[in-house]
Short mmCIF file of C-alpha atoms and ligand atoms in Angstrom, two decimals:
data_model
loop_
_atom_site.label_atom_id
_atom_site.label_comp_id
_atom_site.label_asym_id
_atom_site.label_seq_id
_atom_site.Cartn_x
_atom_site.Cartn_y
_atom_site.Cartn_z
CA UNK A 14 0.00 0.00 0.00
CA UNK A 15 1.07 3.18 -0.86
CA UNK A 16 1.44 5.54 2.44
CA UNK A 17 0.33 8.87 1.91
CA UNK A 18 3.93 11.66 2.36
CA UNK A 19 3.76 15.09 3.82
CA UNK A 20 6.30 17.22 3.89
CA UNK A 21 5.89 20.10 6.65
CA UNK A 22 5.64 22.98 4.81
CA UNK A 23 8.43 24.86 6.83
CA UNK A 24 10.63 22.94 5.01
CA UNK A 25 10.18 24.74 2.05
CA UNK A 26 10.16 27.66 3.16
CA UNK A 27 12.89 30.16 1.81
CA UNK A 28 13.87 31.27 5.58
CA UNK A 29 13.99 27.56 6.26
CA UNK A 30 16.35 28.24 9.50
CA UNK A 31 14.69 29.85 12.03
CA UNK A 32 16.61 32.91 13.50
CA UNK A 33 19.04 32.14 16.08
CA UNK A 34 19.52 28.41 15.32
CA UNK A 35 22.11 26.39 13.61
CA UNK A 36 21.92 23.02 11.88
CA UNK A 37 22.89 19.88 13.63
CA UNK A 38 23.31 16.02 12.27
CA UNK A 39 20.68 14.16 14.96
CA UNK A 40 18.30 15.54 17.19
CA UNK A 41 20.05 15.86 20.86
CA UNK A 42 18.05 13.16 23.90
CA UNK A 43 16.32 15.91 26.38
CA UNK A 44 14.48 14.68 29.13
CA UNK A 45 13.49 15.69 32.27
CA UNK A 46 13.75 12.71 33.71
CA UNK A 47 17.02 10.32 34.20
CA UNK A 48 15.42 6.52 33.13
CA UNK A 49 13.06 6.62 30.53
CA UNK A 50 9.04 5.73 31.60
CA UNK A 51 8.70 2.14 32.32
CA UNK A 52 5.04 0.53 31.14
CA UNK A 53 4.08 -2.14 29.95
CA UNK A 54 3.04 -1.73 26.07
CA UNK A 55 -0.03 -4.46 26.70
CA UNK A 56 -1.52 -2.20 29.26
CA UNK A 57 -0.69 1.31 27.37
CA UNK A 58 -3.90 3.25 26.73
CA UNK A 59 -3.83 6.71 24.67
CA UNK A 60 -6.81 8.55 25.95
CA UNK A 61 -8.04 11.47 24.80
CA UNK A 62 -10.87 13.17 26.97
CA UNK A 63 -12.39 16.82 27.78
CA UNK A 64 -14.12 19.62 25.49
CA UNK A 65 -15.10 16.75 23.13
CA UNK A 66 -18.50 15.45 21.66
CA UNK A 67 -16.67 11.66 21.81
CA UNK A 68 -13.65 10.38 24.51
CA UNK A 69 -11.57 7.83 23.08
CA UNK A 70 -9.33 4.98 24.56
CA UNK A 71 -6.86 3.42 21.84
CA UNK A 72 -4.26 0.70 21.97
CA UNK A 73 -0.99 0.46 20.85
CA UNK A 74 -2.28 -1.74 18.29
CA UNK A 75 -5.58 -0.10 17.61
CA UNK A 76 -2.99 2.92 16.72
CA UNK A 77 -0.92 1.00 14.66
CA UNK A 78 -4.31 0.17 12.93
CA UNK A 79 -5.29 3.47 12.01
CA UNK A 80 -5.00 5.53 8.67
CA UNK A 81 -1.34 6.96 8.30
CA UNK A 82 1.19 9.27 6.92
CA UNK A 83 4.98 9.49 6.34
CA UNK A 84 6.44 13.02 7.33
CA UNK A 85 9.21 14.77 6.77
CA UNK A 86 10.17 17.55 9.06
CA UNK A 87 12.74 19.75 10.21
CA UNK A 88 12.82 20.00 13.90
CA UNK A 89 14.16 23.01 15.76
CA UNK A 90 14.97 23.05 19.53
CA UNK A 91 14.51 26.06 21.64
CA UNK A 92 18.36 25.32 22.72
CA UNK A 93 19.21 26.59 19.31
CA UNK A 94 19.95 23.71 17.12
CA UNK A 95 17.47 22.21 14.54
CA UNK A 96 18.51 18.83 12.65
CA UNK A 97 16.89 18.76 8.86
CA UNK A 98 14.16 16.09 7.62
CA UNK A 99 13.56 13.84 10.18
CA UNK A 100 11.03 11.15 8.89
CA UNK A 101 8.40 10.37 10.98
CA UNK A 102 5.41 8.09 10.48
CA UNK A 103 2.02 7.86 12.58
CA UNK A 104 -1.28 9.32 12.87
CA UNK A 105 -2.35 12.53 11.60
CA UNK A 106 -3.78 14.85 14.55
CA UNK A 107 -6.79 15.63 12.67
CA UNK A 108 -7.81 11.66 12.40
CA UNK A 109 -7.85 11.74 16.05
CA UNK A 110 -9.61 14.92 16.03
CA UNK A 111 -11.83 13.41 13.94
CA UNK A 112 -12.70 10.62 16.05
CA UNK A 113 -13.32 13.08 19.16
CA UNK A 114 -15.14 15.96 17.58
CA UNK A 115 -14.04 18.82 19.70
CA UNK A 116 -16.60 21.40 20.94
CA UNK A 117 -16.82 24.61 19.00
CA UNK A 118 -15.51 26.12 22.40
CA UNK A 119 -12.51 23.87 22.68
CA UNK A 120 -9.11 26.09 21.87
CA UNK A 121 -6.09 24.30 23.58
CA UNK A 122 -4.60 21.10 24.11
CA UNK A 123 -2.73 19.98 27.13
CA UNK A 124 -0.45 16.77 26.60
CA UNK A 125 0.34 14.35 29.72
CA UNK A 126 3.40 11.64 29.00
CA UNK A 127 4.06 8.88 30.81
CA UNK A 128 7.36 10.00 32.50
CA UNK A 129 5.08 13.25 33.83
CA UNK A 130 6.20 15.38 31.60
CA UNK A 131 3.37 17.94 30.16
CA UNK A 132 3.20 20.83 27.18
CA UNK A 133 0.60 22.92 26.41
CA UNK A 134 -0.26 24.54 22.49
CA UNK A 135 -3.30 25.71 20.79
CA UNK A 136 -5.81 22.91 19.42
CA UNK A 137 -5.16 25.26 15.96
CA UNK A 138 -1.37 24.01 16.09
CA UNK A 139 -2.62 20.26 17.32
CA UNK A 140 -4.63 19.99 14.32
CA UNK A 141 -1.99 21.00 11.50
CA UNK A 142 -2.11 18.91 8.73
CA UNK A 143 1.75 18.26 9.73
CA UNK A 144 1.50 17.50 13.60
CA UNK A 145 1.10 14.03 13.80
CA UNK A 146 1.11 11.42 16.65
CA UNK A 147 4.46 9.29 15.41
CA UNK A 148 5.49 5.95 16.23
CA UNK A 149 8.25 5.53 13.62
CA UNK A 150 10.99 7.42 13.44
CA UNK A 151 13.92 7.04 9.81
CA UNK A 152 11.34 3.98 9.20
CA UNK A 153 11.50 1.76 12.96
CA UNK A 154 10.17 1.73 15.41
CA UNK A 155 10.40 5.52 16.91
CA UNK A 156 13.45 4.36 19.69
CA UNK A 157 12.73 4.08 23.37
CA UNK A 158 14.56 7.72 23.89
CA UNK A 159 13.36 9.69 21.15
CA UNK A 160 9.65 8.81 21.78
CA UNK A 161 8.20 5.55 22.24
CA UNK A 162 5.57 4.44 22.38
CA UNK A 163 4.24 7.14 20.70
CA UNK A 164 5.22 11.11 20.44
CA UNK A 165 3.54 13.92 19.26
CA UNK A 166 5.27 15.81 16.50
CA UNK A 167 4.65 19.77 15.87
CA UNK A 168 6.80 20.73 13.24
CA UNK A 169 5.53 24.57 13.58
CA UNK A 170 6.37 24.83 16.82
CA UNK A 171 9.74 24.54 18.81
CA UNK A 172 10.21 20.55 19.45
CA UNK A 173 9.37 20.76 23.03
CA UNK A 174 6.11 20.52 22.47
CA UNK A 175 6.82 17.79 20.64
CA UNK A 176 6.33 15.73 23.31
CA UNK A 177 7.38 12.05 24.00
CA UNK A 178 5.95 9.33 25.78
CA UNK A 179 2.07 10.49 25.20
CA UNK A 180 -0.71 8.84 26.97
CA UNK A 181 -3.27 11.41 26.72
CA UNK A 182 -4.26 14.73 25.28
CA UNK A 183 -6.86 16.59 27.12
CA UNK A 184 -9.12 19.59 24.95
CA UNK A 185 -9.22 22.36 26.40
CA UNK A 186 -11.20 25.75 26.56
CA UNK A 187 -8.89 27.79 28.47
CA UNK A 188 -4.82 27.28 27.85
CA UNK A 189 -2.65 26.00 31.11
CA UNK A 190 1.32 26.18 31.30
CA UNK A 191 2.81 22.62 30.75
CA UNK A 192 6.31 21.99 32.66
CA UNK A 193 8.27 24.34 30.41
CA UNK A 194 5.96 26.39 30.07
CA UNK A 195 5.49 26.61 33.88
CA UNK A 196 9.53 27.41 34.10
CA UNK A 197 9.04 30.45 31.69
CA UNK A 198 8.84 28.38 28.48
CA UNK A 199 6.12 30.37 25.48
CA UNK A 200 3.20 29.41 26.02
CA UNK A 201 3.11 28.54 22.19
CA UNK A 202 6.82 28.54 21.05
CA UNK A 203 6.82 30.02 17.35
CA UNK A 204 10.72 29.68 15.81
CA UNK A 205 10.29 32.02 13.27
CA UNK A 206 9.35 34.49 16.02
CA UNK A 207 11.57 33.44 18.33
CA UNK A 208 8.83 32.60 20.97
CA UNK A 209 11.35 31.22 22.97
CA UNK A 210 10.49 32.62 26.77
CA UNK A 211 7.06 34.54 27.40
CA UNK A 212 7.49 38.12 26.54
CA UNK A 213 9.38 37.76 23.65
N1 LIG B 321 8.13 13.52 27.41
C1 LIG B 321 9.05 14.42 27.05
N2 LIG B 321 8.99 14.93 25.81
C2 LIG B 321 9.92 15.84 25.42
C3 LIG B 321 10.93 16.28 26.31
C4 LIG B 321 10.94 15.72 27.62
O1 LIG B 321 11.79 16.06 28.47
N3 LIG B 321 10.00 14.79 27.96
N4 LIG B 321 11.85 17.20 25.88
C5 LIG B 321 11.49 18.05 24.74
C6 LIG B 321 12.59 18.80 24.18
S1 LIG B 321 13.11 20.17 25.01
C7 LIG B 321 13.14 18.49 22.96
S2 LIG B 321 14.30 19.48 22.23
C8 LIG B 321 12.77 17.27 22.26
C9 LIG B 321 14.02 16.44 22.01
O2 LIG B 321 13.65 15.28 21.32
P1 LIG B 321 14.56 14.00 21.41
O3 LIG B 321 14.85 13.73 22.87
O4 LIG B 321 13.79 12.91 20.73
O5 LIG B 321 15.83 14.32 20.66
O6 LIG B 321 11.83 16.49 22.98
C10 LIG B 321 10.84 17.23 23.63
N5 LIG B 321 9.85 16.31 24.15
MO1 LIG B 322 14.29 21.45 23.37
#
């Protein structure tokens, strides 16, 4: 079967490096956290609840089973570096979406990983055609550090709110400050405006 590709389009555009970053060869392991989440993959749940018309409850496999896309992305970290094309595969955020129906009031998403680690970014960003939930990363497997089981993937925004380790993805009407975000973090994190702290 053929797999439908996306490219992000910030990857073609002509300012493709955000200001203030330079390239680097592999995306740099950040965590907050010393020893990656430990769960077993038989018992993981993705859940996604609140401002919704439908709350869902997936497994691993029912994920694996659902429509989805190969994408190609650059990915920029708030630490300055950004590494070119990384290839991703999962589910589009709007099949999800889909599946939940969101309430016209519903404006922000709040995402809860298994390690604790939380982000925050507006349900317009959730829902690009590029942000997908990603369980392959350069064709496996996305590895144990860099994501699994699966990860959210933003391209538009800086990659810590591409966060690892997802379990669930509250809707929200009113936005809340995830852990970065809580330590001065934007509370949406645009590279090409260097939303890198609130107040810039
Ligand atoms: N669950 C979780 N997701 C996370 C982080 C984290 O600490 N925990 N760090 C973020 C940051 S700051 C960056 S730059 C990227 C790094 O991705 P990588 O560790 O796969 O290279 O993951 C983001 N997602
Ligand atoms: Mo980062």
């Amino acid at each position: 079967m053929n797999k439908k590709k996306i490219i992000s389009p910030i990857n073609n555009r002509k300012d493709r490096l955000p200001p203030g970053q330079h390239w680097i060869q592999y995306p740099l392991v950040y965590d907050i956290v010393e020893r990656l989440p430990h769960f077993d993959i038989e018992k993981y749940r993705f859940k996604v609840w609140g401002e919704v018309g439908q709350e869902i409850e997936l497994t691993y496999q029912e994920i694996l089973n659902l429509p989805s896309v190969e994408l190609t992305a650059d990915f920029h970290c708030v630490t300055r570096w950004s590494v070119k094309e990384i290839i991703w595969e999962g589910v589009q955020t709007k099949v999800i979406l889909d599946m939940v129906k969101p309430n016209p009031d519903a404006k922000f998403v709040y995402v809860y990983c298994l390690e604790g680690y939380t982000t925050n970014l507006p349900l317009e960003y959730f829902a690009k055609e590029d942000s997908i939930l990603a369980y392959k990363m350069f064709g496996e497997t996305i590895p144990r550090e860099h994501g699994y089981p699966l990860r959210l993937v933003v391209p538009q925004l800086y990659a810590w709110k591409s966060a690892k380790y997802v379990w669930g993805i509250e809707i929200r009407k009113d936005d809340k400050p995830g852990y970065w975000e809580e330590r001065g973090y934007h509370m949406l994190g645009e590279p090409w405006k260097e939303q890198r702290f609130w107040g810039d």
